[in-house]
Amino acid sequence: EPEVTQTPSHQVTQMGQEVILRCVPISNHLYFYWYRQILGQKVEFLVSFYNNEISEKSEIFDDQFSVERPDGSNFTLKIRSTKLEDSAMYFCASSIMDRVSYNSPLHFGNGTRLTVT
Amino acid sequence: DQQVKQNSPSLSVQEGRISILNCDYTNSMFDYFLWYKKYPAEGPTFLISISSIKDKNEDGRFTVFLNKSAKHLSLHIVPSQPGDSAVYFCAASDIIQGAQKLVFGQGTRLTINP
């Protein structure tokens, strides 16, 4: 079964550094997302992306964050200047449609654990 | 943000018995509900979903029930198997916010005892 792949599985960085988290969505999916889960908290929506532009973003997704689809397969999340509170598990996801339905659930990758020291 | 709540952080069930996981929500605009299962070091995996126009959806050992008036849904797993041990997340999507901007509950850790 096709799956969403994320690299790296674990990233350690120093506060103030830039990080790029990488994702390869499922090949025939058109909608891409980033979610994150801070330890002990809920999984929360960050941003959705379609047709090379952001379609929705949460209040968490401030100017420090950006997303890009640099080629036909990769989808990246960049954090420009990391803060301690950015430490979390970041999940990439993709879907065929933008509307949730039985035929179009969100498919998640295994996540990148980001640790900011 | 308490729009979706799973009040039981953990649940322990004997193998072969029924597991019932509960979820409550407050936003009446939610129109689609999903259950995801998560093993350690993996991402959430879609299990089953239900639209707000239905009150039950069944897929093999998994059944989701929706009670709109009570703003409550539940996931039934029967019979429970050791491989079902995982964290289960309830998630909801609303008509206005749209799409795959899911709102998740805190999760319930299910342990199936042999």
mmCIF file of C-alpha atoms in Angstrom:
data_model
loop_
_atom_site.group_PDB
_atom_site.id
_atom_site.type_symbol
_atom_site.label_atom_id
_atom_site.label_comp_id
_atom_site.label_asym_id
_atom_site.label_seq_id
_atom_site.Cartn_x
_atom_site.Cartn_y
_atom_site.Cartn_z
ATOM 1 C CA GLU A 1 0.000 0.000 0.000
ATOM 2 C CA PRO A 2 1.371 3.437 -0.899
ATOM 3 C CA GLU A 3 2.492 5.494 2.049
ATOM 4 C CA VAL A 4 3.672 8.935 3.063
ATOM 5 C CA THR A 5 7.383 8.954 3.883
ATOM 6 C CA GLN A 6 9.160 11.481 6.077
ATOM 7 C CA THR A 7 12.844 12.204 6.632
ATOM 8 C CA PRO A 8 14.640 12.420 8.919
ATOM 9 C CA SER A 9 12.942 10.419 11.636
ATOM 10 C CA HIS A 10 14.695 12.487 14.302
ATOM 11 C CA GLN A 11 16.288 15.916 13.994
ATOM 12 C CA VAL A 12 18.184 17.663 16.765
ATOM 13 C CA THR A 13 18.970 21.328 16.308
ATOM 14 C CA GLN A 14 20.096 24.291 18.341
ATOM 15 C CA MET A 15 17.764 27.166 19.103
ATOM 16 C CA GLY A 16 17.876 29.791 16.371
ATOM 17 C CA GLN A 17 18.907 27.365 13.641
ATOM 18 C CA GLU A 18 16.890 26.658 10.522
ATOM 19 C CA VAL A 19 15.494 23.192 9.930
ATOM 20 C CA ILE A 20 13.842 21.613 6.931
ATOM 21 C CA LEU A 21 11.599 18.608 7.392
ATOM 22 C CA ARG A 22 10.979 16.550 4.292
ATOM 23 C CA CYS A 23 8.043 14.512 3.115
ATOM 24 C CA VAL A 24 7.123 12.492 0.063
ATOM 25 C CA PRO A 25 3.310 12.329 -0.145
ATOM 26 C CA ILE A 26 1.425 9.514 -1.828
ATOM 27 C CA SER A 27 1.952 9.956 -5.554
ATOM 28 C CA ASN A 28 -1.619 10.506 -6.766
ATOM 29 C CA HIS A 29 -2.585 12.754 -3.870
ATOM 30 C CA LEU A 30 -3.136 16.429 -4.519
ATOM 31 C CA TYR A 31 -3.500 17.906 -1.035
ATOM 32 C CA PHE A 32 -0.698 18.063 1.466
ATOM 33 C CA TYR A 33 -0.601 18.928 5.134
ATOM 34 C CA TRP A 34 1.590 19.362 8.161
ATOM 35 C CA TYR A 35 0.387 18.543 11.629
ATOM 36 C CA ARG A 36 2.363 18.459 14.833
ATOM 37 C CA GLN A 37 2.106 16.902 18.278
ATOM 38 C CA ILE A 38 3.938 18.408 21.212
ATOM 39 C CA LEU A 39 4.724 15.749 23.816
ATOM 40 C CA GLY A 40 1.669 15.058 25.936
ATOM 41 C CA GLN A 41 -0.599 17.254 23.828
ATOM 42 C CA LYS A 42 -3.039 16.783 20.976
ATOM 43 C CA VAL A 43 -2.192 16.407 17.322
ATOM 44 C CA GLU A 44 -2.801 19.867 15.849
ATOM 45 C CA PHE A 45 -3.190 21.216 12.334
ATOM 46 C CA LEU A 46 -0.486 23.527 11.003
ATOM 47 C CA VAL A 47 -1.048 24.063 7.282
ATOM 48 C CA SER A 48 -2.647 22.679 4.139
ATOM 49 C CA PHE A 49 -1.233 23.067 0.635
ATOM 50 C CA TYR A 50 -2.726 22.627 -2.805
ATOM 51 C CA ASN A 51 -1.738 23.638 -6.304
ATOM 52 C CA ASN A 52 1.527 25.130 -5.094
ATOM 53 C CA GLU A 53 0.014 27.406 -2.540
ATOM 54 C CA ILE A 54 -1.143 27.406 1.048
ATOM 55 C CA SER A 55 -4.896 26.848 1.252
ATOM 56 C CA GLU A 56 -5.245 27.126 5.027
ATOM 57 C CA LYS A 57 -3.022 27.689 8.004
ATOM 58 C CA SER A 58 -3.454 27.779 11.752
ATOM 59 C CA GLU A 59 -2.403 30.540 14.114
ATOM 60 C CA ILE A 60 0.596 28.400 15.022
ATOM 61 C CA PHE A 61 1.907 28.708 11.465
ATOM 62 C CA ASP A 62 3.527 32.120 11.802
ATOM 63 C CA ASP A 63 6.222 33.808 9.716
ATOM 64 C CA GLN A 64 8.859 31.418 11.053
ATOM 65 C CA PHE A 65 7.235 28.584 9.138
ATOM 66 C CA SER A 66 7.075 28.015 5.402
ATOM 67 C CA VAL A 67 6.149 25.153 3.121
ATOM 68 C CA GLU A 68 7.273 24.298 -0.355
ATOM 69 C CA ARG A 69 6.840 21.684 -3.015
ATOM 70 C CA PRO A 70 10.215 22.062 -4.716
ATOM 71 C CA ASP A 71 9.605 19.306 -7.251
ATOM 72 C CA GLY A 72 6.954 16.797 -8.252
ATOM 73 C CA SER A 73 7.430 14.532 -5.271
ATOM 74 C CA ASN A 74 8.745 16.353 -2.204
ATOM 75 C CA PHE A 75 6.876 18.562 0.251
ATOM 76 C CA THR A 76 8.905 20.419 2.867
ATOM 77 C CA LEU A 77 8.315 22.330 6.070
ATOM 78 C CA LYS A 78 10.938 24.933 6.966
ATOM 79 C CA ILE A 79 11.300 26.535 10.357
ATOM 80 C CA ARG A 80 13.539 29.563 9.947
ATOM 81 C CA SER A 81 14.730 30.178 13.478
ATOM 82 C CA THR A 82 13.781 27.366 15.812
ATOM 83 C CA LYS A 83 12.604 27.950 19.353
ATOM 84 C CA LEU A 84 12.546 25.514 22.256
ATOM 85 C CA GLU A 85 8.751 25.321 21.984
ATOM 86 C CA ASP A 86 9.027 24.044 18.412
ATOM 87 C CA SER A 87 10.152 20.699 19.830
ATOM 88 C CA ALA A 88 7.461 18.258 18.738
ATOM 89 C CA MET A 89 6.642 15.380 16.425
ATOM 90 C CA TYR A 90 5.822 16.772 12.995
ATOM 91 C CA PHE A 91 3.538 14.716 10.788
ATOM 92 C CA CYS A 92 3.147 15.165 7.070
ATOM 93 C CA ALA A 93 -0.101 13.979 5.518
ATOM 94 C CA SER A 94 -1.744 13.837 2.128
ATOM 95 C CA SER A 95 -5.158 13.184 0.652
ATOM 96 C CA ILE A 96 -6.821 12.786 -2.718
ATOM 97 C CA MET A 97 -9.497 15.374 -2.062
ATOM 98 C CA ASP A 98 -9.761 18.391 0.127
ATOM 99 C CA ARG A 99 -13.027 17.256 1.646
ATOM 100 C CA VAL A 100 -12.933 14.558 4.260
ATOM 101 C CA SER A 101 -14.910 11.577 3.102
ATOM 102 C CA TYR A 102 -14.889 7.839 3.370
ATOM 103 C CA ASN A 103 -12.925 7.699 0.121
ATOM 104 C CA SER A 104 -10.481 10.399 1.083
ATOM 105 C CA PRO A 105 -9.156 10.016 4.600
ATOM 106 C CA LEU A 106 -5.966 11.757 5.571
ATOM 107 C CA HIS A 107 -2.887 9.520 5.266
ATOM 108 C CA PHE A 108 -0.089 10.343 7.696
ATOM 109 C CA GLY A 109 3.635 9.685 7.579
ATOM 110 C CA ASN A 110 5.538 8.307 10.566
ATOM 111 C CA GLY A 111 6.653 11.741 11.638
ATOM 112 C CA THR A 112 9.886 13.605 12.321
ATOM 113 C CA ARG A 113 10.754 14.141 15.956
ATOM 114 C CA LEU A 114 12.263 17.612 16.205
ATOM 115 C CA THR A 115 14.271 18.380 19.317
ATOM 116 C CA VAL A 116 15.402 21.972 19.804
ATOM 117 C CA THR A 117 18.132 22.436 22.420
ATOM 118 C CA ASP B 1 -9.056 23.940 22.718
ATOM 119 C CA GLN B 2 -11.481 21.307 23.999
ATOM 120 C CA GLN B 3 -13.663 20.894 20.914
ATOM 121 C CA VAL B 4 -12.948 17.162 20.793
ATOM 122 C CA LYS B 5 -12.469 15.288 24.042
ATOM 123 C CA GLN B 6 -11.524 11.761 24.874
ATOM 124 C CA ASN B 7 -12.003 11.576 28.598
ATOM 125 C CA SER B 8 -10.377 8.208 29.157
ATOM 126 C CA PRO B 9 -6.599 8.394 28.776
ATOM 127 C CA SER B 10 -6.347 4.620 28.974
ATOM 128 C CA LEU B 11 -8.441 1.476 28.699
ATOM 129 C CA SER B 12 -7.559 -2.138 29.416
ATOM 130 C CA VAL B 13 -9.619 -4.980 27.908
ATOM 131 C CA GLN B 14 -9.350 -8.749 27.881
ATOM 132 C CA GLU B 15 -8.580 -10.364 24.544
ATOM 133 C CA GLY B 16 -11.766 -11.483 22.803
ATOM 134 C CA ARG B 17 -13.970 -9.007 24.641
ATOM 135 C CA ILE B 18 -15.414 -5.752 23.306
ATOM 136 C CA SER B 19 -13.418 -2.531 23.497
ATOM 137 C CA ILE B 20 -15.445 0.682 23.597
ATOM 138 C CA LEU B 21 -13.657 3.976 23.121
ATOM 139 C CA ASN B 22 -15.565 7.198 23.623
ATOM 140 C CA CYS B 23 -15.301 10.695 22.244
ATOM 141 C CA ASP B 24 -17.293 13.870 22.897
ATOM 142 C CA TYR B 25 -17.364 17.046 20.870
ATOM 143 C CA THR B 26 -18.725 20.526 21.382
ATOM 144 C CA ASN B 27 -18.733 22.089 17.903
ATOM 145 C CA SER B 28 -22.095 21.486 16.225
ATOM 146 C CA MET B 29 -20.536 22.385 12.862
ATOM 147 C CA PHE B 30 -18.531 19.168 12.811
ATOM 148 C CA ASP B 31 -19.877 17.023 9.983
ATOM 149 C CA TYR B 32 -17.386 14.210 9.665
ATOM 150 C CA PHE B 33 -15.716 12.106 12.302
ATOM 151 C CA LEU B 34 -12.769 9.769 12.062
ATOM 152 C CA TRP B 35 -10.897 7.328 14.225
ATOM 153 C CA TYR B 36 -7.163 6.917 13.868
ATOM 154 C CA LYS B 37 -4.937 4.323 15.494
ATOM 155 C CA LYS B 38 -1.332 5.038 16.392
ATOM 156 C CA TYR B 39 1.486 2.701 17.299
ATOM 157 C CA PRO B 40 4.683 4.061 18.909
ATOM 158 C CA ALA B 41 7.105 5.617 16.393
ATOM 159 C CA GLU B 42 4.473 5.566 13.668
ATOM 160 C CA GLY B 43 2.020 8.098 12.319
ATOM 161 C CA PRO B 44 -1.726 7.893 12.867
ATOM 162 C CA THR B 45 -3.380 5.278 10.661
ATOM 163 C CA PHE B 46 -6.939 5.791 9.455
ATOM 164 C CA LEU B 47 -9.362 3.208 10.860
ATOM 165 C CA ILE B 48 -12.946 4.184 10.187
ATOM 166 C CA SER B 49 -15.064 7.273 9.680
ATOM 167 C CA ILE B 50 -18.661 8.419 9.829
ATOM 168 C CA SER B 51 -20.571 11.258 8.272
ATOM 169 C CA SER B 52 -22.987 13.290 10.362
ATOM 170 C CA ILE B 53 -25.887 12.048 8.227
ATOM 171 C CA LYS B 54 -25.380 8.536 9.594
ATOM 172 C CA ASP B 55 -25.514 7.100 13.085
ATOM 173 C CA LYS B 56 -23.516 3.935 12.506
ATOM 174 C CA ASN B 57 -20.747 2.705 10.254
ATOM 175 C CA GLU B 58 -19.268 -0.759 10.372
ATOM 176 C CA ASP B 59 -16.065 -2.179 8.922
ATOM 177 C CA GLY B 60 -15.169 -5.678 9.989
ATOM 178 C CA ARG B 61 -14.440 -5.730 13.725
ATOM 179 C CA PHE B 62 -14.772 -1.945 13.965
ATOM 180 C CA THR B 63 -18.038 -0.051 14.366
ATOM 181 C CA VAL B 64 -18.434 3.654 14.963
ATOM 182 C CA PHE B 65 -21.627 5.035 16.477
ATOM 183 C CA LEU B 66 -22.616 8.689 16.328
ATOM 184 C CA ASN B 67 -25.146 10.330 18.631
ATOM 185 C CA LYS B 68 -25.545 13.863 17.298
ATOM 186 C CA SER B 69 -27.957 15.038 19.968
ATOM 187 C CA ALA B 70 -25.461 14.056 22.669
ATOM 188 C CA LYS B 71 -22.473 15.131 20.552
ATOM 189 C CA HIS B 72 -20.913 11.790 21.286
ATOM 190 C CA LEU B 73 -19.299 9.077 19.260
ATOM 191 C CA SER B 74 -17.860 5.737 20.151
ATOM 192 C CA LEU B 75 -15.675 3.123 18.537
ATOM 193 C CA HIS B 76 -16.457 -0.525 19.217
ATOM 194 C CA ILE B 77 -13.873 -3.199 18.538
ATOM 195 C CA VAL B 78 -15.097 -6.758 18.770
ATOM 196 C CA PRO B 79 -13.506 -9.138 19.337
ATOM 197 C CA SER B 80 -10.450 -7.298 20.668
ATOM 198 C CA GLN B 81 -7.079 -8.695 19.657
ATOM 199 C CA PRO B 82 -3.576 -8.092 21.084
ATOM 200 C CA GLY B 83 -2.626 -6.224 17.878
ATOM 201 C CA ASP B 84 -5.310 -3.666 18.688
ATOM 202 C CA SER B 85 -3.155 -2.348 21.542
ATOM 203 C CA ALA B 86 -2.370 1.229 20.457
ATOM 204 C CA VAL B 87 -3.404 4.831 21.027
ATOM 205 C CA TYR B 88 -6.743 5.682 19.414
ATOM 206 C CA PHE B 89 -7.526 9.226 18.329
ATOM 207 C CA CYS B 90 -10.928 10.609 17.575
ATOM 208 C CA ALA B 91 -10.890 13.468 15.032
ATOM 209 C CA ALA B 92 -13.502 15.760 13.539
ATOM 210 C CA SER B 93 -13.843 17.994 10.518
ATOM 211 C CA ASP B 94 -16.282 20.890 10.226
ATOM 212 C CA ILE B 95 -18.250 22.332 7.331
ATOM 213 C CA ILE B 96 -17.007 25.907 7.728
ATOM 214 C CA GLN B 97 -13.319 25.269 8.356
ATOM 215 C CA GLY B 98 -13.547 22.550 5.812
ATOM 216 C CA ALA B 99 -11.618 19.756 4.584
ATOM 217 C CA GLN B 100 -8.821 17.937 6.155
ATOM 218 C CA LYS B 101 -8.194 20.471 8.902
ATOM 219 C CA LEU B 102 -8.919 17.864 11.509
ATOM 220 C CA VAL B 103 -9.436 18.577 15.185
ATOM 221 C CA PHE B 104 -8.106 15.736 17.303
ATOM 222 C CA GLY B 105 -8.896 14.421 20.753
ATOM 223 C CA GLN B 106 -6.157 13.667 23.247
ATOM 224 C CA GLY B 107 -6.159 9.961 22.504
ATOM 225 C CA THR B 108 -6.977 6.836 24.506
ATOM 226 C CA ARG B 109 -4.323 4.180 25.053
ATOM 227 C CA LEU B 110 -5.941 0.782 24.578
ATOM 228 C CA THR B 111 -4.242 -2.282 26.029
ATOM 229 C CA ILE B 112 -5.530 -5.730 25.138
ATOM 230 C CA ASN B 113 -4.566 -8.321 27.710
ATOM 231 C CA PRO B 114 -4.107 -11.948 26.632
#
